[in-house]
Amino acid sequence: MKSSRLTGLGIVLGTIMLAASIWGAAAQDKSEDRPQASAESIWPTKGWQTSTPEEQGMDSAALAKLVAFGTSRSLDSLLVARHGRIVLDAYYAPYAADIPHVINSATKAVIGTLAAMAVKDGLLDSPDRKMLDFFADRSVADLDDRKKAITVQNLLDMTSGIDWREPMDGPFVTFYEMERSADWVKFILDRPMSNTPGELFNYNSGNPHLLSAILTKLTGMSTSDYAKARLFGPLGIKDWNWRRDPQGVSTGGNGLALLPRDMAKIGYLYLRHGEWEGKTLVPPAWIERASRATINMNMKSGPDLRYSNFFWALPTKNVYMAVGYHNQVIMVFPVLDIVVVTTARDFYSLGLMVNYITDAVKSETALAPAPDGASLLAKAVRDVSMEKPSEVGATPETAAAISGKTYEFPRNVLGIKSLALTLTGPQPRIDLEFYNQGPGAPSRRVGGPIGLDGLYRRGDATQVGIAAVKGSWLNDRTFVLQRFILGAGAAEQKYTLWFDDEKLNLRGTDWNGRDVSIDGAASRKS
């Protein structure tokens, strides 16, 4: 993982804190700024309708340029829907439409949505409720008046005041400590306080995880199951994965995986101001608060960005969004009646993406057909969906000598415990074992086929996606292994393997982008 969450964004996260709760009264009607659900609204519960961009007042040629932009920014998918119909749906090979994609911190927006539903269902009496009321059965360390004052709304606004180091421009120190702990909720609750609640924004993935634990207590079921009953079910979302902490709590700060078309349904629910098929699922006041965030993070590189209820907002551009690391994004354009979804493996400028979308809008009504533009867009989508083979090199005698051997490594920053290759015969494959990542956790084994023709081969499903691997020879001793976890939102893993009899030197890049070299040796059992 890169040390900076903002690399390449060009904009930064902000937050909002309103002086008084908006839950006691309905939000002011802003119908001039947002589309209203009506009898004519299209509901994609059973599937999205599609349309040409021109039929929805958008320019195909401009969207073709957007597809090309996605190629340069490591997008996995790009979806644009206007007036309830998809006008652009592109998938960048080797990722494909049928693979759920981890949405990283956009998970927080789903947690917030479920909290709003818990209020509507009468399970949560008020977001102003004290957070510790839900953990009376726990002994909490460093308990003081500031910690006692934390409310659910403080969690939603990232203003809890809990001491936490997960900066937007540095390493996620406390987040990693939480992930390694045996009890995440205890770890978060036991943190000391650094500020008075409501005083200061501080990005903290522990906040939404506490909220997930609260939802579990309120509903008597996992957050994932509550989402199935109240959110995913009504929206027709059937395919998802959701990580859990060691106690079984659905992770609140990240860990949810959805299909891009289902991500768009969540955006469309917000675009329709919380209404779905004639029923109000999310209180309109909640939508209003998310879309009209007002508190500034006071970051020099992004003075216009705001934050509210786990949503980002750019009020000056009339857009708000759920945002995850490496730009897993659900953008809502209320004035333009547009939802945009991207999944990606690297950062891009959110402001630039907004500009591409707004520039493609030419009219509120249908445009004349544009055959040339339609051809450009169709070609752009087709080109990115087709994987292009890379060079593979000649197969040396070394391939037969190393096939079937298992090479073992001491504990290392890449986490690789052992590696075995089968490079001869009709079914080339790789088998990897990774060291355990937490106390008492077992090592993790994954494996599957390798493409030796310059194309990726899909293999075993992992916790965060489907492995796709290909390999090539640089010379008679050096083999390059390229491995994607499709849907993980992470960069390609590239390993250079240098073989010397029973020894193996492996070079790769760790999560912080640093080059790493590790030495292993063939197991005596090989």
XYZ file of C-alpha atoms in Angstrom:
526
model
C 0.000 0.000 0.000
C 1.357 3.393 -0.883
C 2.291 5.668 1.971
C 0.099 8.499 0.711
C -3.613 8.048 0.268
C -3.671 11.241 -1.786
C -0.970 10.506 -4.360
C -2.286 11.669 -7.719
C -5.678 12.768 -6.400
C -5.162 16.508 -6.687
C -7.920 16.908 -4.100
C -8.293 15.851 -0.497
C -10.796 14.659 2.029
C -12.878 17.094 4.053
C -15.532 16.706 6.745
C -18.719 18.310 8.001
C -20.061 18.907 11.504
C -23.398 20.666 11.906
C -24.030 22.460 15.189
C -27.447 20.894 15.652
C -28.853 17.554 14.534
C -30.996 17.616 11.413
C -32.865 14.507 12.508
C -35.453 16.478 14.461
C -36.867 18.151 11.365
C -37.182 17.436 7.683
C -34.455 18.799 5.463
C -35.262 21.905 3.466
C -36.594 21.044 0.038
C -33.978 21.759 -2.636
C -35.956 20.483 -5.595
C -34.339 22.945 -7.945
C -30.981 21.216 -7.367
C -31.948 17.580 -7.501
C -34.118 15.230 -9.591
C -37.325 14.027 -7.988
C -38.424 10.393 -8.058
C -41.734 10.050 -9.833
C -44.009 7.510 -11.422
C -41.770 7.709 -14.464
C -38.588 6.926 -12.509
C -36.725 3.865 -13.705
C -35.811 1.348 -11.000
C -32.928 -1.008 -11.878
C -33.848 -3.577 -9.222
C -33.859 -6.471 -11.668
C -31.278 -4.972 -13.994
C -30.192 -1.721 -15.548
C -31.677 -0.410 -18.771
C -29.137 0.883 -21.272
C -29.194 3.780 -23.674
C -26.987 5.627 -26.104
C -25.365 8.684 -24.550
C -27.057 10.965 -27.097
C -30.508 9.736 -26.072
C -29.688 11.036 -22.582
C -28.147 14.316 -23.740
C -24.505 13.213 -23.537
C -21.732 13.137 -26.125
C -20.355 9.707 -27.105
C -17.075 11.145 -28.398
C -16.451 12.881 -25.062
C -17.120 9.630 -23.201
C -14.678 7.838 -25.491
C -12.001 10.241 -24.250
C -13.006 9.370 -20.693
C -12.495 5.661 -21.419
C -9.002 6.459 -22.691
C -8.324 8.477 -19.543
C -9.232 5.377 -17.538
C -6.565 3.382 -19.362
C -3.887 5.796 -18.196
C -5.162 5.701 -14.600
C -5.378 1.916 -14.066
C -9.167 1.731 -13.978
C -10.793 -1.670 -13.632
C -14.246 -0.420 -14.556
C -16.091 2.744 -15.535
C -19.867 3.182 -15.488
C -21.996 6.225 -16.248
C -25.787 6.277 -15.831
C -28.041 9.207 -16.650
C -31.786 9.485 -16.114
C -31.765 5.938 -14.762
C -30.118 4.337 -17.807
C -26.531 3.199 -18.300
C -24.847 5.068 -21.137
C -21.307 3.768 -20.571
C -20.232 0.454 -19.026
C -16.563 -0.424 -19.591
C -14.387 -3.140 -18.027
C -10.621 -3.015 -18.379
C -8.987 -6.403 -18.996
C -8.161 -8.596 -17.227
C -10.898 -7.401 -14.836
C -14.417 -8.399 -15.905
C -18.005 -7.482 -15.073
C -18.779 -10.693 -13.153
C -16.154 -10.173 -10.428
C -17.133 -8.318 -7.215
C -14.714 -5.475 -6.564
C -13.461 -4.431 -3.130
C -14.655 -0.862 -2.587
C -12.243 -0.094 0.276
C -13.304 2.983 2.271
C -16.466 3.423 0.214
C -17.643 0.700 2.608
C -17.958 3.514 5.161
C -20.750 5.111 3.103
C -22.671 1.828 3.171
C -22.237 1.644 6.960
C -23.558 5.192 7.223
C -26.530 4.328 5.004
C -27.376 1.392 7.275
C -27.151 3.678 10.313
C -29.711 5.960 8.655
C -31.937 2.932 8.091
C -31.561 1.951 11.745
C -32.865 5.411 12.691
C -35.783 5.036 10.274
C -36.501 1.547 11.659
C -36.601 2.910 15.201
C -33.608 0.833 16.284
C -31.354 3.853 16.840
C -33.235 6.605 18.644
C -30.860 9.384 17.610
C -27.411 9.912 16.118
C -26.808 12.097 19.181
C -26.846 8.973 21.350
C -23.618 8.449 23.306
C -21.413 5.839 21.682
C -20.442 4.146 24.970
C -24.113 3.417 25.744
C -23.772 0.498 23.360
C -20.680 -0.927 25.067
C -21.757 -0.875 28.709
C -20.759 -4.538 28.982
C -17.108 -3.705 28.279
C -14.364 -2.384 30.493
C -12.912 0.559 28.589
C -9.367 1.835 29.145
C -8.467 5.525 29.433
C -12.073 6.402 30.189
C -12.529 10.137 30.693
C -15.225 12.768 30.158
C -14.150 13.290 26.562
C -14.528 9.629 25.678
C -17.886 9.508 27.479
C -19.068 12.411 25.314
C -18.529 10.697 21.934
C -21.795 10.385 20.004
C -22.786 8.248 17.043
C -22.787 11.454 14.991
C -19.167 12.069 15.980
C -18.325 8.654 14.546
C -20.157 9.523 11.323
C -18.344 12.846 11.038
C -14.841 11.529 11.826
C -14.786 13.891 14.815
C -14.754 11.346 17.639
C -11.507 12.720 19.087
C -10.061 9.213 19.480
C -6.277 9.233 19.154
C -5.631 7.722 15.714
C -2.906 7.935 13.078
C -4.370 7.222 9.641
C -3.426 10.412 7.806
C -4.304 11.217 4.242
C -0.646 11.917 3.486
C 1.205 9.246 5.454
C 1.285 5.644 6.689
C -1.850 4.210 8.278
C -0.108 3.358 11.554
C -3.092 2.857 13.863
C -5.191 1.188 11.180
C -2.541 -1.501 10.774
C -2.287 -1.912 14.550
C -6.055 -2.490 14.680
C -5.860 -5.090 11.898
C -3.184 -6.990 13.832
C -5.083 -6.907 17.135
C -7.088 -9.856 18.458
C -10.186 -7.741 19.218
C -10.725 -4.730 16.969
C -13.579 -3.175 18.940
C -11.604 -3.393 22.178
C -8.567 -1.898 20.458
C -10.586 1.111 19.265
C -12.454 1.664 22.533
C -9.223 1.473 24.548
C -7.459 4.147 22.515
C -6.744 7.353 24.439
C -8.410 10.606 23.439
C -6.507 13.302 21.571
C -9.304 15.863 21.199
C -12.729 16.784 22.485
C -15.449 15.127 20.371
C -16.641 17.442 17.604
C -13.556 19.609 17.818
C -11.391 18.257 15.030
C -11.707 16.049 11.964
C -9.334 13.093 11.994
C -9.662 10.269 9.473
C -10.192 7.093 11.491
C -11.386 3.735 10.130
C -12.078 2.710 13.712
C -15.099 5.039 13.795
C -17.157 3.141 11.186
C -16.070 -0.173 12.680
C -17.535 0.856 16.042
C -20.695 1.796 14.158
C -20.782 -1.646 12.525
C -20.531 -3.199 16.005
C -23.361 -0.928 17.188
C -25.540 -1.989 14.237
C -24.855 -5.616 15.136
C -26.075 -4.979 18.694
C -29.141 -3.020 17.582
C -30.283 -5.459 14.891
C -29.298 -8.765 16.460
C -27.630 -9.777 13.210
C -24.397 -9.054 11.366
C -24.151 -5.782 9.508
C -23.910 -7.803 6.305
C -27.195 -9.587 7.083
C -28.878 -6.299 8.005
C -27.684 -4.885 4.684
C -29.144 -7.911 2.928
C -32.525 -7.369 4.558
C -32.826 -3.587 4.344
C -30.516 -2.368 1.566
C -29.151 -5.024 -0.746
C -32.395 -6.998 -0.951
C -34.657 -4.085 -1.902
C -32.099 -2.830 -4.451
C -31.756 -6.273 -6.056
C -28.086 -6.680 -5.032
C -27.327 -10.405 -4.853
C -23.551 -10.693 -5.148
C -21.272 -9.288 -2.449
C -18.500 -10.256 -0.069
C -17.829 -8.604 3.277
C -14.848 -9.187 5.552
C -15.319 -9.722 9.276
C -13.101 -8.981 12.229
C -11.902 -11.756 14.596
C -15.191 -11.528 16.538
C -17.307 -11.764 13.378
C -18.235 -8.072 13.091
C -18.531 -6.939 9.469
C -15.637 -4.559 8.853
C -16.830 -0.978 8.951
C -13.917 0.920 7.461
C -13.347 -1.247 4.385
C -13.730 -4.831 3.215
C -17.019 -4.806 1.269
C -16.923 -6.068 -2.328
C -19.680 -5.321 -4.837
C -20.217 -5.546 -8.571
C -19.843 -2.130 -10.247
C -23.462 -2.192 -11.439
C -24.564 -2.754 -7.836
C -22.350 0.098 -6.633
C -24.294 2.235 -9.099
C -27.577 1.158 -7.479
C -26.427 2.624 -4.171
C -25.574 5.864 -5.945
C -28.962 5.818 -7.657
C -30.704 5.400 -4.296
C -29.024 8.626 -3.190
C -29.752 10.318 -6.520
C -33.444 9.508 -5.948
C -33.165 11.050 -2.484
C -33.510 7.771 -0.603
C -36.540 6.511 -2.482
C -36.722 3.126 -4.244
C -39.749 1.819 -6.104
C -42.057 4.243 -4.321
C -40.738 3.501 -0.818
C -38.469 5.688 1.290
C -35.506 3.546 2.344
C -33.219 6.332 3.599
C -34.553 9.443 5.378
C -34.377 12.471 3.055
C -32.649 14.457 5.829
C -29.762 12.001 5.689
C -29.385 12.456 1.935
C -29.545 16.226 2.335
C -26.789 16.194 4.934
C -24.525 14.035 2.757
C -25.096 16.126 -0.362
C -24.680 19.507 1.342
C -21.606 18.995 3.494
C -20.204 22.236 4.911
C -17.176 21.597 7.156
C -13.815 22.219 5.551
C -10.783 20.022 6.225
C -8.641 23.117 5.554
C -6.239 21.166 3.353
C -4.316 23.391 0.982
C -4.521 20.957 -1.944
C -8.307 20.619 -1.707
C -9.972 23.653 -0.196
C -13.396 22.851 -1.687
C -13.803 19.294 -0.396
C -16.195 18.532 2.470
C -17.254 15.428 4.395
C -20.498 14.261 5.975
C -21.865 10.936 7.201
C -18.975 9.053 5.555
C -19.559 10.809 2.203
C -17.210 13.208 0.420
C -18.643 16.297 -1.282
C -17.561 18.982 -3.727
C -20.328 21.541 -3.210
C -18.841 23.956 -5.752
C -19.253 21.270 -8.430
C -22.621 19.942 -7.182
C -21.316 16.418 -6.654
C -20.941 14.130 -3.654
C -19.486 10.661 -3.466
C -18.436 7.541 -1.613
C -14.665 7.190 -1.995
C -12.337 4.272 -1.303
C -8.572 3.899 -1.469
C -7.274 3.683 -5.053
C -10.422 5.443 -6.242
C -13.241 3.018 -5.703
C -15.843 5.730 -6.237
C -19.611 6.215 -6.411
C -20.276 9.774 -7.658
C -23.702 11.382 -7.474
C -24.502 14.451 -9.617
C -27.938 15.627 -8.378
C -28.333 18.517 -10.831
C -27.243 16.501 -13.871
C -29.170 13.357 -12.779
C -26.033 11.218 -13.165
C -24.359 8.402 -11.241
C -20.744 7.497 -12.018
C -18.892 4.446 -10.695
C -15.215 3.677 -11.011
C -13.142 0.836 -9.642
C -9.399 1.173 -9.976
C -5.905 0.095 -8.952
C -4.401 3.537 -8.515
C -5.342 7.147 -7.852
C -6.724 9.704 -10.280
C -7.894 13.293 -9.819
C -11.513 13.294 -8.692
C -11.849 16.869 -9.894
C -10.655 15.860 -13.346
C -13.150 12.989 -13.431
C -15.944 15.414 -12.530
C -14.856 17.706 -15.360
C -14.891 14.846 -17.879
C -18.470 14.005 -16.890
C -19.804 17.559 -16.902
C -18.100 18.283 -20.237
C -19.860 15.261 -21.767
C -23.297 16.627 -20.829
C -24.675 18.705 -23.708
C -28.406 18.817 -23.055
C -31.191 17.882 -20.650
C -33.027 16.308 -23.550
C -32.037 13.897 -26.296
C -29.470 14.861 -28.899
C -29.454 13.838 -32.532
C -27.788 10.457 -33.168
C -24.009 10.697 -33.612
C -22.803 7.642 -35.568
C -19.167 8.723 -35.623
C -19.095 9.366 -31.880
C -20.905 6.099 -31.216
C -18.286 4.236 -33.230
C -15.474 5.911 -31.291
C -17.055 4.963 -27.970
C -17.796 1.380 -29.004
C -14.217 0.925 -30.173
C -12.817 2.430 -26.967
C -14.888 0.082 -24.794
C -14.032 -2.918 -26.966
C -10.308 -2.130 -26.922
C -10.013 -1.870 -23.142
C -11.994 -5.077 -22.627
C -9.613 -7.160 -24.756
C -6.385 -8.288 -23.130
C -3.305 -7.790 -25.253
C -0.600 -10.487 -24.982
C 2.860 -9.537 -23.752
C 6.210 -10.992 -24.795
C 6.985 -14.357 -23.183
C 10.524 -15.281 -24.258
C 11.883 -18.722 -25.119
C 11.423 -21.534 -22.588
C 14.850 -22.630 -21.255
C 15.901 -25.988 -19.787
C 15.649 -24.366 -16.356
C 11.866 -24.641 -16.589
C 11.982 -28.415 -16.310
C 14.620 -28.327 -13.555
C 12.601 -26.098 -11.227
C 9.127 -27.485 -11.967
C 7.595 -29.198 -8.963
C 10.104 -27.822 -6.460
C 8.910 -25.837 -3.450
C 11.085 -22.881 -2.469
C 10.807 -21.658 1.117
C 11.539 -18.178 2.498
C 12.122 -16.811 5.999
C 9.550 -14.270 7.191
C 9.766 -11.165 5.002
C 7.954 -7.936 4.179
C 6.388 -9.481 1.071
C 4.787 -12.103 3.293
C 5.755 -14.997 1.001
C 6.409 -18.229 2.891
C 6.800 -20.625 -0.030
C 6.498 -20.757 -3.807
C 6.186 -23.676 -6.205
C 6.008 -23.587 -9.995
C 4.957 -26.131 -12.568
C 6.137 -24.815 -15.913
C 6.077 -27.960 -18.015
C 3.165 -30.034 -19.199
C -0.292 -28.997 -20.356
C -1.338 -27.200 -17.137
C 1.304 -24.747 -15.894
C 0.503 -23.445 -12.411
C 1.770 -21.631 -9.343
C 1.230 -22.392 -5.670
C 1.943 -19.694 -3.096
C 1.843 -19.745 0.676
C 1.757 -16.499 2.660
C 2.676 -16.044 6.310
C -0.130 -15.477 8.796
C -1.233 -11.845 9.131
C -2.527 -11.799 12.675
C -2.292 -13.494 16.085
C -3.256 -17.140 15.809
C -4.105 -16.856 12.119
C -2.971 -19.711 9.853
C -0.783 -19.232 6.827
C -2.703 -18.599 3.614
C -2.369 -20.801 0.521
C -3.420 -19.778 -2.974
C -2.753 -21.318 -6.332
C -3.873 -21.663 -9.887
C -2.862 -21.692 -13.523
C -0.207 -19.488 -15.119
C -0.497 -18.058 -18.589
C 2.727 -18.691 -20.500
C 1.385 -17.228 -23.741
C 1.404 -13.597 -22.602
C -2.183 -13.706 -21.293
C -3.428 -13.937 -17.720
C -5.104 -17.091 -16.436
C -7.707 -16.922 -13.695
C -7.109 -19.096 -10.668
C -8.321 -19.506 -7.126
C -10.584 -16.987 -5.481
C -8.952 -15.229 -2.538
C -10.457 -13.222 0.312
C -10.380 -10.097 -1.819
C -10.689 -11.264 -5.426
C -9.661 -13.770 -8.063
C -5.989 -14.387 -8.780
C -4.854 -14.005 -12.393
C -1.260 -14.911 -13.261
C 1.075 -14.934 -16.251
C 4.810 -15.495 -16.604
C 7.651 -14.941 -19.044
C 11.373 -15.750 -19.312
C 13.909 -12.936 -19.527
C 16.801 -15.375 -19.903
C 17.632 -18.987 -19.004
C 17.676 -18.260 -15.241
C 15.255 -15.352 -14.820
C 11.483 -15.776 -14.764
C 9.089 -12.820 -14.388
C 5.827 -13.526 -12.596
C 2.940 -11.057 -12.942
C -0.014 -11.535 -10.608
C -3.251 -9.587 -10.327
C -5.902 -10.038 -7.682
C -8.843 -9.121 -9.877
C -11.264 -6.938 -7.952
C -8.857 -6.155 -5.111
C -8.235 -2.574 -6.161
C -4.504 -3.139 -5.814
C -1.651 -2.781 -8.254
C -0.265 -5.759 -10.126
C 2.256 -7.811 -8.157
C 5.404 -8.332 -10.201
C 8.069 -10.763 -9.005
C 11.413 -11.371 -10.696
C 12.715 -14.853 -9.893
C 16.393 -15.722 -10.354
C 17.249 -19.418 -10.063
C 20.671 -20.788 -9.100
C 20.521 -24.555 -8.584
C 18.669 -25.021 -5.280
C 18.522 -21.305 -4.482
C 15.991 -18.715 -5.499
C 16.260 -14.937 -5.269
C 12.910 -13.171 -5.488
C 12.603 -9.440 -6.084
C 9.367 -7.548 -5.756
C 7.695 -4.424 -4.387
C 6.081 -4.134 -0.973
C 2.839 -2.264 -0.167
C 4.771 0.961 0.344
C 6.267 0.813 -3.152
C 9.737 -0.153 -1.958
C 11.857 -2.658 -3.868
C 12.523 -5.792 -1.816
C 14.870 -8.743 -2.390
C 14.439 -12.024 -0.503
C 16.399 -15.282 -0.708
C 14.919 -18.752 -0.479
C 15.968 -22.331 -1.022
C 14.374 -25.495 -2.319
C 12.679 -27.528 0.371
C 14.254 -30.894 1.129
C 10.795 -32.357 0.660
C 10.701 -31.197 -2.968
